[in-house]
Tab-separated table of C-alpha atoms in Angstrom:
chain	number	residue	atom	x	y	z
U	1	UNK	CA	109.912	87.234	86.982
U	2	UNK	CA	111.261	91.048	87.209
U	3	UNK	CA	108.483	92.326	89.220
U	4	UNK	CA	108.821	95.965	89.231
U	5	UNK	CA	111.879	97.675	87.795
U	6	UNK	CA	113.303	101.205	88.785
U	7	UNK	CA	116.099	102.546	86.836
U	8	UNK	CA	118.478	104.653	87.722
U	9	UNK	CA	119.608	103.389	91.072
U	10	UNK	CA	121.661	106.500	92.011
U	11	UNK	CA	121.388	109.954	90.343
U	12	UNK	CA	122.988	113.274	91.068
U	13	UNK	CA	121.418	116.394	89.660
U	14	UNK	CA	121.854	119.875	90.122
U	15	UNK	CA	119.161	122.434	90.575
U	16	UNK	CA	117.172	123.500	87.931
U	17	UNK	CA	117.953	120.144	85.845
U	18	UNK	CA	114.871	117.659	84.869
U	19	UNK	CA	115.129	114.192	85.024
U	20	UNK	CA	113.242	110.722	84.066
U	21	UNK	CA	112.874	107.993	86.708
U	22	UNK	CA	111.840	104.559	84.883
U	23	UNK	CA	109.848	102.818	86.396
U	24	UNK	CA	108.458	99.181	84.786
U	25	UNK	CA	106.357	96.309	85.653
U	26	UNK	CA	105.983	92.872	83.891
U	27	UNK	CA	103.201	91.470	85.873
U	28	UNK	CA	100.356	93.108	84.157
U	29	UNK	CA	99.618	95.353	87.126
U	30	UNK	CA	96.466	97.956	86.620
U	31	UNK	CA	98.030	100.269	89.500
U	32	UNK	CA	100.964	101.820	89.675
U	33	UNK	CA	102.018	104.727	92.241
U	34	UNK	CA	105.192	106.413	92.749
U	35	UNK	CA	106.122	107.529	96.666
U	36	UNK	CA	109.121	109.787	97.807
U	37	UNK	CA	110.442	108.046	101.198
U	38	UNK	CA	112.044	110.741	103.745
U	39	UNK	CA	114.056	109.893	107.154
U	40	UNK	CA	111.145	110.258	109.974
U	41	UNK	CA	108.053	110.729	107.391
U	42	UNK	CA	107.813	107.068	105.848
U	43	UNK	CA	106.345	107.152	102.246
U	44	UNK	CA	104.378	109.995	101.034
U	45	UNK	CA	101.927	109.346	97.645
U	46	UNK	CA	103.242	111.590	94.594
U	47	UNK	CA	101.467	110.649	91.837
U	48	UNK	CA	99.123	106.948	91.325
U	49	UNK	CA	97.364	105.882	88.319
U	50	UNK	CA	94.715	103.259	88.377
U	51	UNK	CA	95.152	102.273	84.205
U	52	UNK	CA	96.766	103.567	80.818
U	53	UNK	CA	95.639	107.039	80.161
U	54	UNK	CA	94.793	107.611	83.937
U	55	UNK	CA	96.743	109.426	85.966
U	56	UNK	CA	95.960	111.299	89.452
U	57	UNK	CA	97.600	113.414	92.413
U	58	UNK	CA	98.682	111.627	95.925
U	59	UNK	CA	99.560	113.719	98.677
U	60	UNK	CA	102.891	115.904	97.519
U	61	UNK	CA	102.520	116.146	93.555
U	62	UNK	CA	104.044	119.578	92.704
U	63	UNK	CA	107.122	119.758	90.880
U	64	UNK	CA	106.064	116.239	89.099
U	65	UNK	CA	104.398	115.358	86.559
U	66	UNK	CA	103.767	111.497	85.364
U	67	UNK	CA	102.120	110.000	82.035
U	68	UNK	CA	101.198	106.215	81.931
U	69	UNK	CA	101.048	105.295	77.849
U	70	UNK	CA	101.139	101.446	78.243
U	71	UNK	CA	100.154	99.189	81.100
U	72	UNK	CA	103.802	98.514	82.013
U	73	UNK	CA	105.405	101.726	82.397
U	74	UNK	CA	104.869	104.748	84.724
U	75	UNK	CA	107.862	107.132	84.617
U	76	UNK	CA	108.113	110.186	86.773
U	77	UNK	CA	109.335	113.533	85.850
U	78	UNK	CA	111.055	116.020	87.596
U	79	UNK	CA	110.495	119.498	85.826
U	80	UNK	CA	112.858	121.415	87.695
U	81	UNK	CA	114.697	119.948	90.173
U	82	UNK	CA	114.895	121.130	94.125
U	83	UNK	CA	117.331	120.501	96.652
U	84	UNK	CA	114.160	119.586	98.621
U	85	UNK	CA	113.276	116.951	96.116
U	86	UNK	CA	116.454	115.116	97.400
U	87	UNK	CA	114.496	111.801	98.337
U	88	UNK	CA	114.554	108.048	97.458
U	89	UNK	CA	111.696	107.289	95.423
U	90	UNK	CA	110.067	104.232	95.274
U	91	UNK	CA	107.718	102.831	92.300
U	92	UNK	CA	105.038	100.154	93.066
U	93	UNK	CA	101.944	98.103	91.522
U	94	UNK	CA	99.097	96.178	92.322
U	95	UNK	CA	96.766	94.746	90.830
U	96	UNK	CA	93.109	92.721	90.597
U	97	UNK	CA	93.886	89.694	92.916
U	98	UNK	CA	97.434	91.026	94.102
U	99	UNK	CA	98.178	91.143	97.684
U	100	UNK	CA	99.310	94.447	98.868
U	101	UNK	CA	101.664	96.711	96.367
U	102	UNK	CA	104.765	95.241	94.934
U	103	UNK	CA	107.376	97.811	95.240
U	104	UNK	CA	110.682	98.500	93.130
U	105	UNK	CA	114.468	98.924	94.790
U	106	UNK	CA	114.036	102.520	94.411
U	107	UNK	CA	115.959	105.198	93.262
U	108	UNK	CA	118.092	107.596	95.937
U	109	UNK	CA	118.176	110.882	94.086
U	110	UNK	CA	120.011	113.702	95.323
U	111	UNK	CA	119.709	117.153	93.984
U	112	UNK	CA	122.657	119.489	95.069
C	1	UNK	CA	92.748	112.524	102.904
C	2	UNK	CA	93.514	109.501	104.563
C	3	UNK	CA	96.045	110.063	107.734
C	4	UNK	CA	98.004	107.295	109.484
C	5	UNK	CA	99.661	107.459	112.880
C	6	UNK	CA	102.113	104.720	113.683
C	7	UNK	CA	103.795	104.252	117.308
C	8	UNK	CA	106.403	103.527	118.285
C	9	UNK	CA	108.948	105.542	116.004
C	10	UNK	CA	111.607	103.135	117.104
C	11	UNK	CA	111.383	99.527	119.230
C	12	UNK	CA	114.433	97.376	120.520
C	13	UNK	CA	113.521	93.851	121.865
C	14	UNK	CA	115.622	90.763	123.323
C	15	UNK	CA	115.669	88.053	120.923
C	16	UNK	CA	112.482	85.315	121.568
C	17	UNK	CA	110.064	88.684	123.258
C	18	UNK	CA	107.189	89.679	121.510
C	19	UNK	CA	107.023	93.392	119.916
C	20	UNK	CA	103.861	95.037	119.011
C	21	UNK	CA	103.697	97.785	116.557
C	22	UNK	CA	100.389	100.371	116.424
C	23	UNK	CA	98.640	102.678	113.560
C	24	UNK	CA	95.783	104.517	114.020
C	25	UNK	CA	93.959	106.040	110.592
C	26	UNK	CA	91.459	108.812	110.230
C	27	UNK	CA	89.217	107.647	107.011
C	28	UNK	CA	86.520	105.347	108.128
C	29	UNK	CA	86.188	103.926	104.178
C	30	UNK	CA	89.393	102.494	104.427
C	31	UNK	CA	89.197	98.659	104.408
C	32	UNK	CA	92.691	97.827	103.404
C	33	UNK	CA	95.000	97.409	106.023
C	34	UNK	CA	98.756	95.874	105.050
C	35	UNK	CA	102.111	95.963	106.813
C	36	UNK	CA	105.229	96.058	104.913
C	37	UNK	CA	109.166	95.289	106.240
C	38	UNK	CA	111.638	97.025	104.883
C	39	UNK	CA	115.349	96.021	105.002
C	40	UNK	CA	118.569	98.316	104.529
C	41	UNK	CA	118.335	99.169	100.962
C	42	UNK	CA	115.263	97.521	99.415
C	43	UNK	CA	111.912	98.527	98.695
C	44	UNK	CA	109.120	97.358	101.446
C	45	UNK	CA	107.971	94.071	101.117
C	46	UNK	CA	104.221	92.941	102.097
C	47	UNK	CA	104.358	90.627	105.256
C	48	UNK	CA	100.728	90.185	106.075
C	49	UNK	CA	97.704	92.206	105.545
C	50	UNK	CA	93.916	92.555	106.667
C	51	UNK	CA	90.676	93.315	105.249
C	52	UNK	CA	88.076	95.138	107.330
C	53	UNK	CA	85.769	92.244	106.766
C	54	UNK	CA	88.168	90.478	109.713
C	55	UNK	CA	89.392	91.306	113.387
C	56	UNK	CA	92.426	89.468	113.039
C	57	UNK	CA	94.804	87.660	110.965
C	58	UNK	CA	97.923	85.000	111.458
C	59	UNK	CA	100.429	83.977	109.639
C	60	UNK	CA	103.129	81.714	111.950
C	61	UNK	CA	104.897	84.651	114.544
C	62	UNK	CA	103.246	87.492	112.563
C	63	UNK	CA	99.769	88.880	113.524
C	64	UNK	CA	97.688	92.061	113.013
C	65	UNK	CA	94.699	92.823	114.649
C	66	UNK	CA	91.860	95.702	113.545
C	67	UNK	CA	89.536	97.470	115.584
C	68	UNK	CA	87.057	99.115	112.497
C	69	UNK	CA	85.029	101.084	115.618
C	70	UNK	CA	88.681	102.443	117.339
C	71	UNK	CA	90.509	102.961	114.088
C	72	UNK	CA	93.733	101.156	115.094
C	73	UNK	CA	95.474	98.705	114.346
C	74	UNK	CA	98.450	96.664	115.163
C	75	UNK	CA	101.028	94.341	113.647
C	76	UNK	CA	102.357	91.531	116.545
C	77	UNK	CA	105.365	89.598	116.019
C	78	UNK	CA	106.168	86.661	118.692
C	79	UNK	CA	109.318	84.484	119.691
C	80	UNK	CA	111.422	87.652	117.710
C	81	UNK	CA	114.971	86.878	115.642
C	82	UNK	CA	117.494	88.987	114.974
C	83	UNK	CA	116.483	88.600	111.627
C	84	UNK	CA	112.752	90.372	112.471
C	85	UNK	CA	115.344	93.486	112.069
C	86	UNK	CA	113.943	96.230	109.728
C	87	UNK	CA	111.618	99.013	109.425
C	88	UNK	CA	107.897	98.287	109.695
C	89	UNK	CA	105.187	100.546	107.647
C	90	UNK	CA	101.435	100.385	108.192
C	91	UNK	CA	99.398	101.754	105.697
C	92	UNK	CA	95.556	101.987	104.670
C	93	UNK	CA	93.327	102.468	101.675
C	94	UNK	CA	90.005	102.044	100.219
C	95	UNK	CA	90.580	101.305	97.161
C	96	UNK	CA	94.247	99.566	97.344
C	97	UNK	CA	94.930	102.446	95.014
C	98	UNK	CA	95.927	105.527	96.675
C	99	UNK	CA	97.587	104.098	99.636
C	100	UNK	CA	98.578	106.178	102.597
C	101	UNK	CA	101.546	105.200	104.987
C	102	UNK	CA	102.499	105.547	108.739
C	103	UNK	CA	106.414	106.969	109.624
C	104	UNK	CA	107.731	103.603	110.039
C	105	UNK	CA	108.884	101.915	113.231
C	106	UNK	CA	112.421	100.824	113.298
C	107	UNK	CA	112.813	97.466	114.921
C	108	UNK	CA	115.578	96.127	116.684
C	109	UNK	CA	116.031	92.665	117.683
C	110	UNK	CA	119.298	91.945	120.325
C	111	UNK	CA	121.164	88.546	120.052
């Protein structure tokens, strides 16, 4: 049992480049989110969706986008990168009769 | 939105003391009320939660209490190990959907 998957671990960009973070989940999980995680601010919502096709804004959105096609995958787009988007991002899921969000290893991302 | 406080920012304890951990949250339709540890590394991981349906909740050393009329509450952690180590994140929702998080409280247990 995978649980939820986040791929890459590590990634280096430089400004200006986009990017893909993968994020996956085998247990047939309605919700997914995706949160940025910064030293003294603890996890901050980016993007959530609550089903395929449904996608909405957390708290700090801009410079994101997401898309959720299928049930088990929620990736998360960086447009343009920013050295300010130098985070590690965690993916996570819940669903009906889950307790609390599973979350994924996360991926440190550092844009330079 | 939702907004949640957590206190202390950092805690060190002697091994076998109890540490308490707070959060205070602004939306009164939030009725979801988890904690999550996080270890060097890894993603949180749920360690107990409450509903607002209950004032308190046990699960062996672990506790968290609610106060629905105060706004707060607090995760509890008895007889601690070294092991108890890690950051601790409150967070609230009404829907278990969009999910809002405190700053974390960094926990330190001395041998």
């Amino acid at each position: 049992n995978a649980g939820v998957t986040q791929t890459p671990k590590f990634q280096v960009l430089k400004t200006g480049q986009s990017m893909t973070l993968q994020c996956a989940q085998d247990m047939n999980h309605e919700y997914m989110s995706w949160y940025r995680q910064d030293p003294g601010m603890g996890l901050r919502l980016i993007h959530y969706s609550v089903g395929a096709g449904i996608t909405d804004q957390g708290e700090v959105p801009n410079g994101y986008n997401v898309s959720r096609s299928t049930t088990e995958d929620f990736p998360l787009r960086l447009l343009s990168a920013a050295p300010s988007q130098t985070s590690v991002y965690f993916c996570a899921s819940t669903g009906q009769g889950a307790d609390g969000y599973t979350f994924g290893s996360g991926t440190r991302l550092t844009v330079v | 939105g939702e907004n949640v406080e957590q206190h202390p920012s950092t805690l060190s304890v002697q091994e076998g003391d109890s540490a308490v951990i707070k959060c205070t949250y602004s939306d009164s339709a939030s009725n979801y009320f988890p904690w999550y540890k996080q270890e060097l590394g890894k993603g949180p991981q749920l360690i107990i939660d409450i509903r607002s349906n209950v004032g308190e909740k046990k699960d062996q050393r672990i506790a968290v209490t609610l106060n629905k009329t105060a706004k707060h509450f607090s995760l509890h952690i008895t007889e601690t190990q070294p092991e108890d180590s890690a950051v601790y994140f409150c967070a609230a929702s009404d829907n278990n959907n969009d999910m809002r998080f405190g700053a974390g409280t960094r926990l330190t247990v001395k041998p």
